[in-house]
PDB file of C-alpha atoms in Angstrom:
ATOM      1  CA  UNK A1497     -29.904  -7.391  13.162  1.00 51.00           C
ATOM      2  CA  UNK A1498     -26.814  -8.971  15.141  1.00 53.00           C
ATOM      3  CA  UNK A1499     -27.916 -12.471  14.070  1.00 52.00           C
ATOM      4  CA  UNK A1500     -28.012 -11.824  10.823  1.00 53.00           C
ATOM      5  CA  UNK A1501     -24.239 -10.612  11.284  1.00 53.00           C
ATOM      6  CA  UNK A1502     -23.004 -13.436  13.006  1.00 56.00           C
ATOM      7  CA  UNK A1503     -24.622 -15.580  10.111  1.00 55.00           C
ATOM      8  CA  UNK A1504     -22.456 -13.738   7.333  1.00 52.00           C
ATOM      9  CA  UNK A1505     -19.397 -13.601   9.048  1.00 55.00           C
ATOM     10  CA  UNK A1506     -19.834 -17.394   9.953  1.00 54.00           C
ATOM     11  CA  UNK A1507     -19.976 -18.033   5.790  1.00 52.00           C
ATOM     12  CA  UNK A1508     -17.305 -15.477   5.258  1.00 50.00           C
ATOM     13  CA  UNK A1509     -15.667 -17.976   7.498  1.00 53.00           C
ATOM     14  CA  UNK A1510     -16.589 -20.869   5.853  1.00 63.00           C
ATOM     15  CA  UNK A1511     -15.532 -19.705   2.555  1.00 72.00           C
ATOM     16  CA  UNK A1512     -12.269 -18.557   3.847  1.00 82.00           C
ATOM     17  CA  UNK A1513     -11.727 -16.301   0.955  1.00 82.00           C
ATOM     18  CA  UNK A1514      -8.355 -14.443   3.087  1.00 82.00           C
ATOM     19  CA  UNK A1515      -6.686 -17.949   3.182  1.00 85.00           C
ATOM     20  CA  UNK A1516      -6.748 -17.614   7.118  1.00 83.00           C
ATOM     21  CA  UNK A1517      -5.549 -20.747   7.477  1.00 87.00           C
ATOM     22  CA  UNK A1518      -2.817 -21.043   4.833  1.00 86.00           C
ATOM     23  CA  UNK A1519      -0.071 -17.930   5.296  1.00 84.00           C
ATOM     24  CA  UNK A1520       2.130 -18.355   2.200  1.00 85.00           C
ATOM     25  CA  UNK A1521      -1.393 -17.747   0.404  1.00 91.00           C
ATOM     26  CA  UNK A1522      -2.791 -14.492   2.334  1.00 90.00           C
ATOM     27  CA  UNK A1523      -0.599 -11.844   0.311  1.00 92.00           C
ATOM     28  CA  UNK A1524      -3.239 -13.131  -3.031  1.00 93.00           C
ATOM     29  CA  UNK A1525      -6.463 -11.496  -2.505  1.00 94.00           C
ATOM     30  CA  UNK A1526      -4.016  -8.401  -1.788  1.00 95.00           C
ATOM     31  CA  UNK A1527      -2.334  -8.645  -4.941  1.00 95.00           C
ATOM     32  CA  UNK A1528      -5.083  -9.625  -6.958  1.00 95.00           C
ATOM     33  CA  UNK A1529      -6.955  -6.390  -5.736  1.00 96.00           C
ATOM     34  CA  UNK A1530      -4.082  -4.331  -6.413  1.00 95.00           C
ATOM     35  CA  UNK A1531      -3.685  -5.166 -10.158  1.00 94.00           C
ATOM     36  CA  UNK A1532      -7.007  -5.013 -10.712  1.00 93.00           C
ATOM     37  CA  UNK A1533      -6.949  -1.288  -9.793  1.00 93.00           C
ATOM     38  CA  UNK A1534      -3.532  -1.065 -11.392  1.00 91.00           C
ATOM     39  CA  UNK A1535      -3.210   0.929 -14.835  1.00 87.00           C
ATOM     40  CA  UNK A1536      -1.729  -2.355 -16.097  1.00 84.00           C
ATOM     41  CA  UNK A1537      -5.388  -3.279 -16.677  1.00 83.00           C
ATOM     42  CA  UNK A1538      -6.046   0.142 -17.933  1.00 80.00           C
ATOM     43  CA  UNK A1539      -3.566   1.153 -20.481  1.00 76.00           C
ATOM     44  CA  UNK A1540      -6.593   3.030 -22.487  1.00 80.00           C
ATOM     45  CA  UNK A1541      -6.727   5.573 -19.684  1.00 82.00           C
ATOM     46  CA  UNK A1542      -2.829   6.537 -20.379  1.00 83.00           C
ATOM     47  CA  UNK A1543      -1.189   8.774 -22.563  1.00 87.00           C
ATOM     48  CA  UNK A1544       1.000   6.786 -24.669  1.00 87.00           C
ATOM     49  CA  UNK A1545       3.889   8.096 -22.806  1.00 89.00           C
ATOM     50  CA  UNK A1546       2.790   6.779 -19.817  1.00 84.00           C
ATOM     51  CA  UNK A1547       1.685   3.649 -21.020  1.00 84.00           C
ATOM     52  CA  UNK A1548       4.940   2.953 -22.518  1.00 86.00           C
ATOM     53  CA  UNK A1549       6.429   3.882 -19.460  1.00 82.00           C
ATOM     54  CA  UNK A1550       4.565   1.333 -17.327  1.00 84.00           C
ATOM     55  CA  UNK A1551       5.347  -1.388 -20.195  1.00 83.00           C
ATOM     56  CA  UNK A1552       9.090  -0.398 -19.706  1.00 83.00           C
ATOM     57  CA  UNK A1553       9.204  -0.266 -15.764  1.00 82.00           C
ATOM     58  CA  UNK A1554       7.825  -3.348 -15.014  1.00 86.00           C
ATOM     59  CA  UNK A1555       9.252  -5.163 -18.073  1.00 85.00           C
ATOM     60  CA  UNK A1556      13.097  -4.482 -16.191  1.00 82.00           C
ATOM     61  CA  UNK A1557      11.588  -5.665 -12.871  1.00 86.00           C
ATOM     62  CA  UNK A1558      11.829  -9.623 -11.456  1.00 87.00           C
ATOM     63  CA  UNK A1559       9.232 -11.297  -9.910  1.00 90.00           C
ATOM     64  CA  UNK A1560       9.094  -9.916  -5.893  1.00 90.00           C
ATOM     65  CA  UNK A1561       9.731  -6.000  -7.344  1.00 89.00           C
ATOM     66  CA  UNK A1562       6.599  -6.323  -9.330  1.00 91.00           C
ATOM     67  CA  UNK A1563       4.828  -7.294  -6.497  1.00 92.00           C
ATOM     68  CA  UNK A1564       6.235  -4.604  -4.597  1.00 92.00           C
ATOM     69  CA  UNK A1565       5.394  -2.259  -7.411  1.00 90.00           C
ATOM     70  CA  UNK A1566       1.605  -3.286  -7.465  1.00 93.00           C
ATOM     71  CA  UNK A1567       1.269  -3.348  -3.551  1.00 96.00           C
ATOM     72  CA  UNK A1568       3.734  -1.055  -2.093  1.00 95.00           C
ATOM     73  CA  UNK A1569       5.875  -1.457   1.019  1.00 96.00           C
ATOM     74  CA  UNK A1570       4.523   0.865   4.008  1.00 98.00           C
ATOM     75  CA  UNK A1571       6.013   1.136   7.146  1.00 98.00           C
ATOM     76  CA  UNK A1572       6.620   3.280   9.604  1.00 97.00           C
ATOM     77  CA  UNK A1573       8.891   5.243  11.880  1.00 97.00           C
ATOM     78  CA  UNK A1574       9.888   6.400  15.393  1.00 95.00           C
ATOM     79  CA  UNK A1575      11.946   8.139  15.093  1.00 94.00           C
ATOM     80  CA  UNK A1576      15.108   9.239  12.241  1.00 95.00           C
ATOM     81  CA  UNK A1577      16.576   6.189  13.689  1.00 96.00           C
ATOM     82  CA  UNK A1578      14.485   3.814  14.600  1.00 96.00           C
ATOM     83  CA  UNK A1579      11.773   1.378  12.394  1.00 97.00           C
ATOM     84  CA  UNK A1580       8.570   0.544  13.671  1.00 97.00           C
ATOM     85  CA  UNK A1581       6.913  -1.294  12.003  1.00 97.00           C
ATOM     86  CA  UNK A1582       7.300  -2.575   8.200  1.00 96.00           C
ATOM     87  CA  UNK A1583       4.317  -4.128   5.859  1.00 95.00           C
ATOM     88  CA  UNK A1584       1.488  -2.225   6.786  1.00 97.00           C
ATOM     89  CA  UNK A1585      -1.596  -2.915   4.812  1.00 97.00           C
ATOM     90  CA  UNK A1586      -2.373   0.250   2.570  1.00 97.00           C
ATOM     91  CA  UNK A1587      -5.067   1.961   3.788  1.00 96.00           C
ATOM     92  CA  UNK A1588      -5.730   5.178   5.866  1.00 94.00           C
ATOM     93  CA  UNK A1589      -6.166   3.371   8.798  1.00 95.00           C
ATOM     94  CA  UNK A1590      -2.719   2.473   9.084  1.00 96.00           C
ATOM     95  CA  UNK A1591      -1.411   6.359   9.235  1.00 95.00           C
ATOM     96  CA  UNK A1592      -1.623   7.105  13.090  1.00 92.00           C
ATOM     97  CA  UNK A1593      -0.475  10.232  14.849  1.00 86.00           C
ATOM     98  CA  UNK A1594       1.108   8.898  17.364  1.00 90.00           C
ATOM     99  CA  UNK A1595       4.248   7.390  14.589  1.00 94.00           C
ATOM    100  CA  UNK A1596       5.798  10.557  12.869  1.00 95.00           C
ATOM    101  CA  UNK A1597       7.413   9.400   9.681  1.00 96.00           C
ATOM    102  CA  UNK A1598       5.979   7.285   7.633  1.00 97.00           C
ATOM    103  CA  UNK A1599       7.560   5.513   4.867  1.00 97.00           C
ATOM    104  CA  UNK A1600       6.541   3.933   1.120  1.00 97.00           C
ATOM    105  CA  UNK A1601       8.254   2.070  -1.115  1.00 95.00           C
ATOM    106  CA  UNK A1602       6.918   2.066  -4.784  1.00 91.00           C
ATOM    107  CA  UNK A1603       9.586   1.015  -6.494  1.00 87.00           C
ATOM    108  CA  UNK A1604       9.477   3.567  -9.095  1.00 86.00           C
ATOM    109  CA  UNK A1605       9.209   6.311  -6.277  1.00 92.00           C
ATOM    110  CA  UNK A1606       9.801   6.454  -2.583  1.00 95.00           C
ATOM    111  CA  UNK A1607       7.530   8.803  -0.672  1.00 97.00           C
ATOM    112  CA  UNK A1608       8.463   9.611   3.014  1.00 97.00           C
ATOM    113  CA  UNK A1609       5.700  11.789   4.931  1.00 97.00           C
ATOM    114  CA  UNK A1610       5.800  13.790   7.833  1.00 96.00           C
ATOM    115  CA  UNK A1611       2.544  13.716   9.783  1.00 95.00           C
ATOM    116  CA  UNK A1612       1.640  16.242  12.346  1.00 92.00           C
ATOM    117  CA  UNK A1613       3.689  14.259  15.017  1.00 92.00           C
ATOM    118  CA  UNK A1614       6.394  14.965  13.176  1.00 92.00           C
ATOM    119  CA  UNK A1615       6.010  18.932  12.432  1.00 87.00           C
ATOM    120  CA  UNK A1616       4.959  19.812  15.859  1.00 88.00           C
ATOM    121  CA  UNK A1617       7.149  17.907  18.022  1.00 84.00           C
ATOM    122  CA  UNK A1618       9.758  19.306  19.884  1.00 77.00           C
ATOM    123  CA  UNK A1619      12.369  19.468  19.029  1.00 83.00           C
ATOM    124  CA  UNK A1620      11.245  19.469  15.466  1.00 84.00           C
ATOM    125  CA  UNK A1621      12.788  16.543  13.101  1.00 91.00           C
ATOM    126  CA  UNK A1622      14.440  17.810  10.548  1.00 93.00           C
ATOM    127  CA  UNK A1623      13.117  18.342   7.048  1.00 93.00           C
ATOM    128  CA  UNK A1624      14.064  16.475   4.823  1.00 93.00           C
ATOM    129  CA  UNK A1625      15.800  14.243   7.187  1.00 94.00           C
ATOM    130  CA  UNK A1626      19.602  14.476   6.860  1.00 95.00           C
ATOM    131  CA  UNK A1627      21.441  12.092   4.701  1.00 94.00           C
ATOM    132  CA  UNK A1628      23.522  10.427   7.646  1.00 96.00           C
ATOM    133  CA  UNK A1629      20.306   9.244   9.278  1.00 97.00           C
ATOM    134  CA  UNK A1630      19.295   5.831   9.589  1.00 97.00           C
ATOM    135  CA  UNK A1631      16.006   6.689   7.166  1.00 97.00           C
ATOM    136  CA  UNK A1632      18.344   8.008   4.396  1.00 96.00           C
ATOM    137  CA  UNK A1633      20.614   5.154   4.497  1.00 96.00           C
ATOM    138  CA  UNK A1634      17.725   2.937   4.158  1.00 95.00           C
ATOM    139  CA  UNK A1635      16.429   4.870   1.227  1.00 95.00           C
ATOM    140  CA  UNK A1636      19.878   4.532  -0.536  1.00 94.00           C
ATOM    141  CA  UNK A1637      19.808   1.131  -0.133  1.00 93.00           C
ATOM    142  CA  UNK A1638      16.182   0.325  -1.470  1.00 89.00           C
ATOM    143  CA  UNK A1639      17.115   2.358  -4.876  1.00 88.00           C
ATOM    144  CA  UNK A1640      20.392   0.927  -5.305  1.00 88.00           C
ATOM    145  CA  UNK A1641      18.688  -2.426  -5.671  1.00 85.00           C
ATOM    146  CA  UNK A1642      16.758  -0.371  -8.130  1.00 82.00           C
ATOM    147  CA  UNK A1643      19.467   1.556  -9.902  1.00 76.00           C
ATOM    148  CA  UNK A1644      18.585   0.983 -13.300  1.00 74.00           C
ATOM    149  CA  UNK A1645      15.258   2.168 -12.721  1.00 77.00           C
ATOM    150  CA  UNK A1646      16.367   5.243 -10.915  1.00 77.00           C
ATOM    151  CA  UNK A1647      13.384   5.544  -8.223  1.00 86.00           C
ATOM    152  CA  UNK A1648      12.620   9.497  -7.080  1.00 91.00           C
ATOM    153  CA  UNK A1649      12.596   9.913  -3.820  1.00 95.00           C
ATOM    154  CA  UNK A1650       9.475  12.467  -2.548  1.00 96.00           C
ATOM    155  CA  UNK A1651       9.461  14.490   0.819  1.00 97.00           C
ATOM    156  CA  UNK A1652       5.796  15.368   1.894  1.00 97.00           C
ATOM    157  CA  UNK A1653       4.171  17.076   4.836  1.00 95.00           C
ATOM    158  CA  UNK A1654       0.691  15.523   5.712  1.00 93.00           C
ATOM    159  CA  UNK A1655      -2.210  18.122   4.716  1.00 91.00           C
ATOM    160  CA  UNK A1656      -0.500  19.677   2.204  1.00 94.00           C
ATOM    161  CA  UNK A1657      -1.159  19.399  -1.521  1.00 95.00           C
ATOM    162  CA  UNK A1658       1.536  17.104  -2.003  1.00 95.00           C
ATOM    163  CA  UNK A1659       0.365  14.622  -0.029  1.00 95.00           C
ATOM    164  CA  UNK A1660      -1.939  13.440  -3.064  1.00 94.00           C
ATOM    165  CA  UNK A1661       0.752  11.583  -4.031  1.00 93.00           C
ATOM    166  CA  UNK A1662       1.052   9.225  -0.809  1.00 96.00           C
ATOM    167  CA  UNK A1663      -2.375   8.637  -0.934  1.00 95.00           C
ATOM    168  CA  UNK A1664      -2.825   7.776  -4.212  1.00 93.00           C
ATOM    169  CA  UNK A1665      -1.010   4.454  -3.193  1.00 94.00           C
ATOM    170  CA  UNK A1666      -3.048   3.894  -0.398  1.00 96.00           C
ATOM    171  CA  UNK A1667      -4.951   1.145  -2.707  1.00 96.00           C
ATOM    172  CA  UNK A1668      -7.256  -0.337  -0.427  1.00 97.00           C
ATOM    173  CA  UNK A1669      -9.309   3.237  -0.513  1.00 96.00           C
ATOM    174  CA  UNK A1670     -12.250   3.326  -2.704  1.00 95.00           C
ATOM    175  CA  UNK A1671     -11.035   5.924  -5.503  1.00 91.00           C
ATOM    176  CA  UNK A1672     -11.668   6.561  -9.273  1.00 87.00           C
ATOM    177  CA  UNK A1673      -9.808   2.984  -9.818  1.00 89.00           C
ATOM    178  CA  UNK A1674     -12.134   0.934  -8.141  1.00 91.00           C
ATOM    179  CA  UNK A1675     -13.991  -0.158  -4.667  1.00 94.00           C
ATOM    180  CA  UNK A1676     -12.143  -0.468  -1.149  1.00 96.00           C
ATOM    181  CA  UNK A1677     -10.511  -3.972  -0.781  1.00 96.00           C
ATOM    182  CA  UNK A1678     -13.301  -4.697   2.185  1.00 94.00           C
ATOM    183  CA  UNK A1679     -15.503  -4.091  -0.401  1.00 95.00           C
ATOM    184  CA  UNK A1680     -13.894  -6.544  -2.640  1.00 95.00           C
ATOM    185  CA  UNK A1681     -13.867  -9.101  -0.692  1.00 93.00           C
ATOM    186  CA  UNK A1682     -17.349  -8.773   0.466  1.00 92.00           C
ATOM    187  CA  UNK A1683     -18.581  -8.479  -3.249  1.00 93.00           C
ATOM    188  CA  UNK A1684     -16.130 -11.815  -3.925  1.00 92.00           C
ATOM    189  CA  UNK A1685     -17.532 -13.856  -1.254  1.00 90.00           C
ATOM    190  CA  UNK A1686     -20.970 -13.210  -1.887  1.00 91.00           C
ATOM    191  CA  UNK A1687     -20.298 -14.174  -5.464  1.00 91.00           C
ATOM    192  CA  UNK A1688     -18.097 -17.654  -3.381  1.00 89.00           C
ATOM    193  CA  UNK A1689     -21.168 -18.771  -1.595  1.00 87.00           C
ATOM    194  CA  UNK A1690     -23.583 -17.964  -4.317  1.00 88.00           C
ATOM    195  CA  UNK A1691     -21.763 -20.489  -6.877  1.00 86.00           C
ATOM    196  CA  UNK A1692     -21.744 -22.714  -3.410  1.00 83.00           C
ATOM    197  CA  UNK A1693     -25.089 -22.523  -3.469  1.00 83.00           C
ATOM    198  CA  UNK A1694     -25.840 -23.387  -6.735  1.00 81.00           C
ATOM    199  CA  UNK A1695     -23.701 -26.577  -7.002  1.00 68.00           C
TER     200      UNK A1695
END
């Protein structure tokens, strides 16, 4: 079994569909995946009002914000004043209880997630965060860039019904819109190997 796994890993490296050696192209597979799972390619599943809103939203955005709309920016925060890491992958594996707060900027909305670390810390972090903290100032700056879209801000505690709003943006997870990113990449790699072998 180990030999088969090693052979599969070698084949994936040979096809290199993740562009591991081309840094500027590494975001492409995830953007294509996010586009496939987005409502932009499934307009018939949306009510007419939601379809019109989605069209006007993306029509008003520049290229950088369209990318962010498809694959939102996820960041972790050590505290309300210190950002830890930006550009995390949109999967549950990125959410660690070691970090008290996560911020997901999806262009149309900014979602602030309080983990159990934040809720059970001593002293507890204020909820919602005060307007004077660095986290709030960053959210304000982000909203100012897209003032014409009026992004809403949601503060969410993990484990509550509202968490579903945050979870719905973790596009790399399997859901009703499609498979996980891992399954998608494996499927594409398999198809590419078949095409190469046929040639």
